[in-house]
Amino acid sequence: MSKILITGASGFIGANVCQLLVDKYDIFTVGLTDNDNCKADLAKTVPALEYCDIVLHAAGKAHTVPKTDNEKKVFFDVNLTGTINLCTALEKCGTPESLIFISTVAVYGVDSGEYITETHPLLGNTPYALSKIQAEAYLTEWCHKKNVKLGIIRPALIAGPNPPGNLGSMINGIRKSRYFSIADGKAQKSVLMVADIARLIPALAEKGGIYNVCASRQLAFRELEQLISAQLGVKMPISIPFRIAKFLALFGDYIWENAPINSLTLNKMTTNLTFDNNKARRELNWEPLDVLENFRIE
């Protein structure tokens, strides 16, 4: 049985992947809890690791909008310095055969678009996007020098048990009746089931490469709203016209910091942003899970 090292094992992606791989790999975890095989903060230390055939680097900083220079710096500390410290630790215990890095579609730096491919330039300029771009570049050079096969996946919005980020906020908003559908929820987004990351690992470890990963069916907000409302057993959110939503968003920007909507969320909820998964499906012989059929709220 191959041995796999998983960073960020106590996080959303890492914890879900560990559960799905426990019968397929000998798992060595690196995380921030006492339950991890190695308790370490990669942003601050170079830990003592054990040799593993495969490394899944899932540790990362996301899901917040930084307001200060210190908050911006944390993204680089975790996503870039943490990656460098991991590679330094791997050099000491023996470099793996394969390393898989969880990046993000945010590296493209686009707020709207349809079926964006891996050939799109990396224009992301937020601390999150820039730190991931720099980590990708570092790993590309390091893996080339160390003869390690590198797989980079760029997930879209990730769905799974108790999801963080925008999807988690959407679920909480619908649960508390603090969520509004806008313009009938027609805007489409790409979504990925977290279980698909575990399903991709064998092919990624063997082949490597850079891939967008998302479900093949692009979902309208209204479809997600219907799915979440049905599972929560609550009424569908009220749909409000765009002009009213725009007024509320401006109010949220300047008057009420904890408003349920602001200009950033309004833009995300009213523009299409989808990604092309054909390269991953073709080269990795992968068919992603259908989100509407597989997503369950826990």
Tab-separated table of C-alpha atoms in Angstrom:
chain	number	residue	atom	x	y	z
A	1	MET	CA	0.000	0.000	0.000
A	2	SER	CA	1.405	3.395	-1.030
A	3	LYS	CA	1.941	6.005	1.655
A	4	ILE	CA	0.456	9.480	1.212
A	5	LEU	CA	1.252	12.627	3.180
A	6	ILE	CA	-1.667	15.052	3.463
A	7	THR	CA	-1.149	18.611	4.669
A	8	GLY	CA	-4.037	20.631	6.029
A	9	ALA	CA	-5.547	17.382	7.251
A	10	SER	CA	-7.792	19.152	9.758
A	11	GLY	CA	-9.225	21.516	7.142
A	12	PHE	CA	-12.295	21.093	4.956
A	13	ILE	CA	-10.533	19.502	1.981
A	14	GLY	CA	-7.949	17.550	3.959
A	15	ALA	CA	-10.418	16.045	6.430
A	16	ASN	CA	-12.821	14.916	3.715
A	17	VAL	CA	-10.055	13.462	1.556
A	18	CYS	CA	-8.564	11.564	4.505
A	19	GLN	CA	-11.895	9.862	5.187
A	20	LEU	CA	-12.212	8.771	1.567
A	21	LEU	CA	-8.636	7.469	1.246
A	22	VAL	CA	-8.261	5.629	4.542
A	23	ASP	CA	-8.747	2.196	2.921
A	24	LYS	CA	-6.620	2.951	-0.146
A	25	TYR	CA	-3.446	4.500	1.253
A	26	ASP	CA	-1.290	4.503	4.355
A	27	ILE	CA	-1.999	8.087	5.448
A	28	PHE	CA	0.417	10.419	7.248
A	29	THR	CA	-1.195	13.723	8.195
A	30	VAL	CA	0.265	17.142	8.861
A	31	GLY	CA	-2.021	19.661	10.525
A	32	LEU	CA	-2.756	21.866	13.470
A	33	THR	CA	-4.398	19.352	15.802
A	34	ASP	CA	-3.180	16.734	18.258
A	35	ASN	CA	-4.850	14.078	16.092
A	36	ASP	CA	-2.403	14.654	13.245
A	37	ASN	CA	0.651	12.428	12.852
A	38	CYS	CA	2.693	15.618	12.726
A	39	LYS	CA	1.308	18.683	14.483
A	40	ALA	CA	2.897	21.659	12.775
A	41	ASP	CA	2.162	25.085	11.356
A	42	LEU	CA	3.897	25.010	7.989
A	43	ALA	CA	3.769	28.802	7.791
A	44	LYS	CA	6.123	28.988	10.770
A	45	THR	CA	8.185	25.787	10.932
A	46	VAL	CA	9.917	23.137	8.885
A	47	PRO	CA	8.497	19.945	10.413
A	48	ALA	CA	10.095	16.535	10.760
A	49	LEU	CA	8.244	14.284	8.309
A	50	GLU	CA	8.303	10.660	7.231
A	51	TYR	CA	8.984	9.580	3.669
A	52	CYS	CA	5.802	9.157	1.651
A	53	ASP	CA	5.295	8.121	-1.970
A	54	ILE	CA	2.708	10.843	-2.627
A	55	VAL	CA	2.154	14.267	-1.088
A	56	LEU	CA	-1.204	16.039	-1.208
A	57	HIS	CA	-0.620	19.661	-0.251
A	58	ALA	CA	-4.067	20.835	0.829
A	59	ALA	CA	-3.056	23.287	3.560
A	60	GLY	CA	-3.889	26.851	2.619
A	61	LYS	CA	-5.401	30.176	3.524
A	62	ALA	CA	-8.661	31.210	1.833
A	63	HIS	CA	-12.232	32.460	2.357
A	64	THR	CA	-11.472	35.846	3.901
A	65	VAL	CA	-11.086	39.341	2.471
A	66	PRO	CA	-8.007	40.985	4.059
A	67	LYS	CA	-8.306	44.588	5.169
A	68	THR	CA	-4.837	45.292	6.573
A	69	ASP	CA	-1.292	44.655	5.440
A	70	ASN	CA	-0.871	42.065	8.174
A	71	GLU	CA	-3.985	40.224	7.033
A	72	LYS	CA	-2.679	40.269	3.456
A	73	LYS	CA	0.682	38.924	4.615
A	74	VAL	CA	-0.968	35.882	6.194
A	75	PHE	CA	-1.954	34.604	2.742
A	76	PHE	CA	1.688	34.602	1.654
A	77	ASP	CA	2.861	33.146	4.967
A	78	VAL	CA	0.489	30.197	4.673
A	79	ASN	CA	0.238	29.599	0.933
A	80	LEU	CA	3.787	30.427	-0.175
A	81	THR	CA	6.067	30.161	2.864
A	82	GLY	CA	4.128	27.093	3.997
A	83	THR	CA	4.814	25.482	0.617
A	84	ILE	CA	8.503	26.331	0.791
A	85	ASN	CA	8.771	24.910	4.316
A	86	LEU	CA	7.015	21.732	3.199
A	87	CYS	CA	9.485	21.245	0.363
A	88	THR	CA	12.421	21.845	2.719
A	89	ALA	CA	11.032	19.177	5.051
A	90	LEU	CA	10.569	16.762	2.144
A	91	GLU	CA	14.198	17.216	1.133
A	92	LYS	CA	15.235	16.060	4.612
A	93	CYS	CA	13.045	12.942	4.753
A	94	GLY	CA	13.251	11.979	1.081
A	95	THR	CA	11.480	13.542	-1.878
A	96	PRO	CA	8.243	11.826	-2.935
A	97	GLU	CA	7.478	10.342	-6.318
A	98	SER	CA	4.529	12.714	-6.794
A	99	LEU	CA	3.256	15.956	-5.282
A	100	ILE	CA	-0.308	17.199	-5.775
A	101	PHE	CA	-1.067	20.835	-5.023
A	102	ILE	CA	-4.516	22.269	-4.361
A	103	SER	CA	-4.520	25.647	-6.085
A	104	THR	CA	-7.584	27.641	-7.157
A	105	VAL	CA	-9.385	29.078	-10.189
A	106	ALA	CA	-8.810	32.467	-8.525
A	107	VAL	CA	-5.361	32.475	-10.164
A	108	TYR	CA	-7.044	33.503	-13.435
A	109	GLY	CA	-8.235	36.747	-11.855
A	110	VAL	CA	-11.599	36.800	-13.629
A	111	ASP	CA	-14.951	37.816	-12.169
A	112	SER	CA	-16.988	36.608	-15.134
A	113	GLY	CA	-16.617	34.349	-18.143
A	114	GLU	CA	-17.701	31.006	-19.503
A	115	TYR	CA	-15.750	27.753	-19.836
A	116	ILE	CA	-12.386	29.288	-18.977
A	117	THR	CA	-9.525	26.903	-19.776
A	118	GLU	CA	-6.077	26.282	-18.306
A	119	THR	CA	-4.539	28.392	-21.092
A	120	HIS	CA	-6.027	31.578	-19.642
A	121	PRO	CA	-3.284	33.903	-18.291
A	122	LEU	CA	-2.789	34.053	-14.539
A	123	LEU	CA	-4.083	37.554	-13.825
A	124	GLY	CA	-5.197	37.152	-10.211
A	125	ASN	CA	-4.077	40.124	-8.112
A	126	THR	CA	-5.619	39.467	-4.706
A	127	PRO	CA	-3.334	38.225	-1.907
A	128	TYR	CA	-5.067	34.831	-2.164
A	129	ALA	CA	-4.574	34.553	-5.919
A	130	LEU	CA	-1.030	35.941	-5.939
A	131	SER	CA	0.104	33.642	-3.124
A	132	LYS	CA	-1.269	30.626	-5.008
A	133	ILE	CA	0.337	31.749	-8.275
A	134	GLN	CA	3.694	32.099	-6.535
A	135	ALA	CA	3.303	28.726	-4.826
A	136	GLU	CA	2.534	27.096	-8.187
A	137	ALA	CA	5.662	28.671	-9.676
A	138	TYR	CA	7.843	27.569	-6.746
A	139	LEU	CA	6.560	23.994	-6.913
A	140	THR	CA	7.023	23.838	-10.678
A	141	GLU	CA	10.704	24.722	-10.323
A	142	TRP	CA	11.277	22.585	-7.203
A	143	CYS	CA	9.627	19.479	-8.624
A	144	HIS	CA	11.574	19.843	-11.866
A	145	LYS	CA	14.876	20.022	-9.969
A	146	LYS	CA	13.990	17.118	-7.659
A	147	ASN	CA	12.451	14.924	-10.384
A	148	VAL	CA	9.091	14.883	-8.600
A	149	LYS	CA	5.938	14.535	-10.691
A	150	LEU	CA	3.752	17.592	-10.039
A	151	GLY	CA	-0.005	17.703	-10.296
A	152	ILE	CA	-1.783	21.026	-9.822
A	153	ILE	CA	-5.552	21.213	-9.600
A	154	ARG	CA	-7.520	24.436	-9.709
A	155	PRO	CA	-10.901	23.735	-8.138
A	156	ALA	CA	-13.964	25.882	-8.605
A	157	LEU	CA	-16.429	26.397	-5.721
A	158	ILE	CA	-16.132	23.250	-3.586
A	159	ALA	CA	-19.194	21.492	-2.181
A	160	GLY	CA	-19.240	18.896	0.573
A	161	PRO	CA	-20.191	18.384	4.210
A	162	ASN	CA	-20.247	21.714	6.097
A	163	PRO	CA	-18.498	23.710	3.370
A	164	PRO	CA	-16.647	26.940	4.216
A	165	GLY	CA	-16.512	30.090	2.135
A	166	ASN	CA	-19.246	31.368	-0.153
A	167	LEU	CA	-21.235	28.139	-0.215
A	168	GLY	CA	-21.193	27.885	3.564
A	169	SER	CA	-22.357	31.491	3.825
A	170	MET	CA	-25.136	30.767	1.353
A	171	ILE	CA	-26.343	27.778	3.401
A	172	ASN	CA	-26.284	29.765	6.644
A	173	GLY	CA	-28.078	32.667	5.011
A	174	ILE	CA	-30.880	30.450	3.687
A	175	ARG	CA	-31.145	28.684	7.059
A	176	LYS	CA	-31.529	32.007	8.893
A	177	SER	CA	-33.737	33.657	6.225
A	178	ARG	CA	-31.016	36.245	5.587
A	179	TYR	CA	-30.377	35.289	1.974
A	180	PHE	CA	-31.951	36.879	-1.092
A	181	SER	CA	-32.086	35.402	-4.574
A	182	ILE	CA	-31.311	38.067	-7.167
A	183	ALA	CA	-32.847	38.381	-10.621
A	184	ASP	CA	-34.287	34.850	-10.365
A	185	GLY	CA	-30.830	33.351	-9.677
A	186	LYS	CA	-29.980	32.844	-13.346
A	187	ALA	CA	-26.205	33.345	-13.079
A	188	GLN	CA	-24.220	30.116	-13.457
A	189	LYS	CA	-21.183	28.912	-11.499
A	190	SER	CA	-18.874	25.907	-11.651
A	191	VAL	CA	-18.952	23.657	-8.584
A	192	LEU	CA	-16.867	20.628	-7.540
A	193	MET	CA	-17.735	17.900	-5.067
A	194	VAL	CA	-14.895	17.590	-2.534
A	195	ALA	CA	-15.007	13.804	-2.973
A	196	ASP	CA	-13.740	14.263	-6.526
A	197	ILE	CA	-10.385	15.462	-5.192
A	198	ALA	CA	-9.883	12.060	-3.576
A	199	ARG	CA	-11.029	10.324	-6.777
A	200	LEU	CA	-8.450	12.257	-8.818
A	201	ILE	CA	-5.404	11.435	-6.710
A	202	PRO	CA	-4.321	8.120	-8.343
A	203	ALA	CA	-4.364	9.577	-11.861
A	204	LEU	CA	-2.753	12.850	-10.772
A	205	ALA	CA	0.029	11.001	-8.976
A	206	GLU	CA	0.743	8.958	-12.090
A	207	LYS	CA	0.429	11.619	-14.762
A	208	GLY	CA	0.837	15.077	-13.217
A	209	GLY	CA	-0.202	18.249	-15.024
A	210	ILE	CA	-2.338	21.329	-14.424
A	211	TYR	CA	-6.099	20.990	-14.467
A	212	ASN	CA	-9.293	22.898	-13.828
A	213	VAL	CA	-11.586	20.627	-11.814
A	214	CYS	CA	-15.331	21.103	-11.572
A	215	ALA	CA	-18.528	19.235	-12.293
A	216	SER	CA	-19.627	19.065	-15.917
A	217	ARG	CA	-23.044	20.556	-15.212
A	218	GLN	CA	-22.818	24.297	-14.591
A	219	LEU	CA	-25.273	25.295	-11.887
A	220	ALA	CA	-27.499	28.353	-11.733
A	221	PHE	CA	-27.822	29.976	-8.320
A	222	ARG	CA	-31.524	29.100	-8.332
A	223	GLU	CA	-30.679	25.409	-8.632
A	224	LEU	CA	-28.396	25.615	-5.608
A	225	GLU	CA	-31.013	27.612	-3.708
A	226	GLN	CA	-33.654	24.975	-4.440
A	227	LEU	CA	-31.347	22.137	-3.402
A	228	ILE	CA	-30.299	23.802	-0.144
A	229	SER	CA	-33.805	24.923	0.785
A	230	ALA	CA	-35.207	21.442	0.210
A	231	GLN	CA	-32.546	19.808	2.379
A	232	LEU	CA	-32.977	22.368	5.151
A	233	GLY	CA	-36.755	22.088	4.987
A	234	VAL	CA	-37.243	25.842	4.635
A	235	LYS	CA	-38.988	28.094	2.140
A	236	MET	CA	-37.197	29.175	-1.004
A	237	PRO	CA	-35.447	32.554	-0.673
A	238	ILE	CA	-37.312	35.556	-1.997
A	239	SER	CA	-36.061	36.750	-5.387
A	240	ILE	CA	-35.560	40.502	-5.638
A	241	PRO	CA	-34.996	42.638	-8.758
A	242	PHE	CA	-31.459	43.640	-9.612
A	243	ARG	CA	-32.088	47.374	-9.070
A	244	ILE	CA	-33.226	46.760	-5.495
A	245	ALA	CA	-30.301	44.400	-4.879
A	246	LYS	CA	-27.904	47.074	-6.142
A	247	PHE	CA	-29.302	49.606	-3.678
A	248	LEU	CA	-28.981	47.103	-0.810
A	249	ALA	CA	-25.425	46.286	-1.902
A	250	LEU	CA	-24.410	49.945	-1.772
A	251	PHE	CA	-26.012	50.171	1.649
A	252	GLY	CA	-23.968	47.139	2.693
A	253	ASP	CA	-20.763	48.690	1.338
A	254	TYR	CA	-20.988	51.958	3.222
A	255	ILE	CA	-23.460	51.656	6.064
A	256	TRP	CA	-23.645	48.175	7.543
A	257	GLU	CA	-20.526	46.025	7.622
A	258	ASN	CA	-22.410	42.797	8.355
A	259	ALA	CA	-25.095	43.325	5.715
A	260	PRO	CA	-26.205	40.144	3.907
A	261	ILE	CA	-25.151	41.652	0.566
A	262	ASN	CA	-22.557	44.091	-0.739
A	263	SER	CA	-21.246	45.005	-4.194
A	264	LEU	CA	-18.768	42.124	-4.218
A	265	THR	CA	-21.393	39.492	-3.455
A	266	LEU	CA	-23.851	41.138	-5.864
A	267	ASN	CA	-21.360	40.812	-8.713
A	268	LYS	CA	-20.698	37.171	-7.880
A	269	MET	CA	-24.420	36.397	-7.748
A	270	THR	CA	-25.350	38.037	-11.041
A	271	THR	CA	-22.529	37.093	-13.436
A	272	ASN	CA	-21.646	33.768	-15.036
A	273	LEU	CA	-18.289	32.314	-14.024
A	274	THR	CA	-17.674	28.821	-15.348
A	275	PHE	CA	-14.610	26.724	-16.097
A	276	ASP	CA	-13.745	24.063	-18.645
A	277	ASN	CA	-12.950	20.602	-17.214
A	278	ASN	CA	-12.352	18.819	-20.509
A	279	LYS	CA	-8.578	18.559	-20.084
A	280	ALA	CA	-8.923	16.739	-16.751
A	281	ARG	CA	-11.694	14.489	-18.065
A	282	ARG	CA	-9.664	13.585	-21.141
A	283	GLU	CA	-6.154	13.191	-19.714
A	284	LEU	CA	-7.074	11.750	-16.309
A	285	ASN	CA	-9.950	9.559	-17.539
A	286	TRP	CA	-12.192	11.261	-14.985
A	287	GLU	CA	-15.915	11.848	-14.882
A	288	PRO	CA	-16.851	14.253	-12.072
A	289	LEU	CA	-19.729	13.699	-9.708
A	290	ASP	CA	-22.975	15.544	-10.366
A	291	VAL	CA	-23.404	18.126	-7.614
A	292	LEU	CA	-27.207	18.156	-7.608
A	293	GLU	CA	-27.241	14.392	-7.171
A	294	ASN	CA	-24.482	14.129	-4.569
A	295	PHE	CA	-24.431	17.250	-2.373
A	296	ARG	CA	-25.819	16.723	1.116
A	297	ILE	CA	-25.961	19.240	3.974
A	298	GLU	CA	-24.795	17.792	7.287
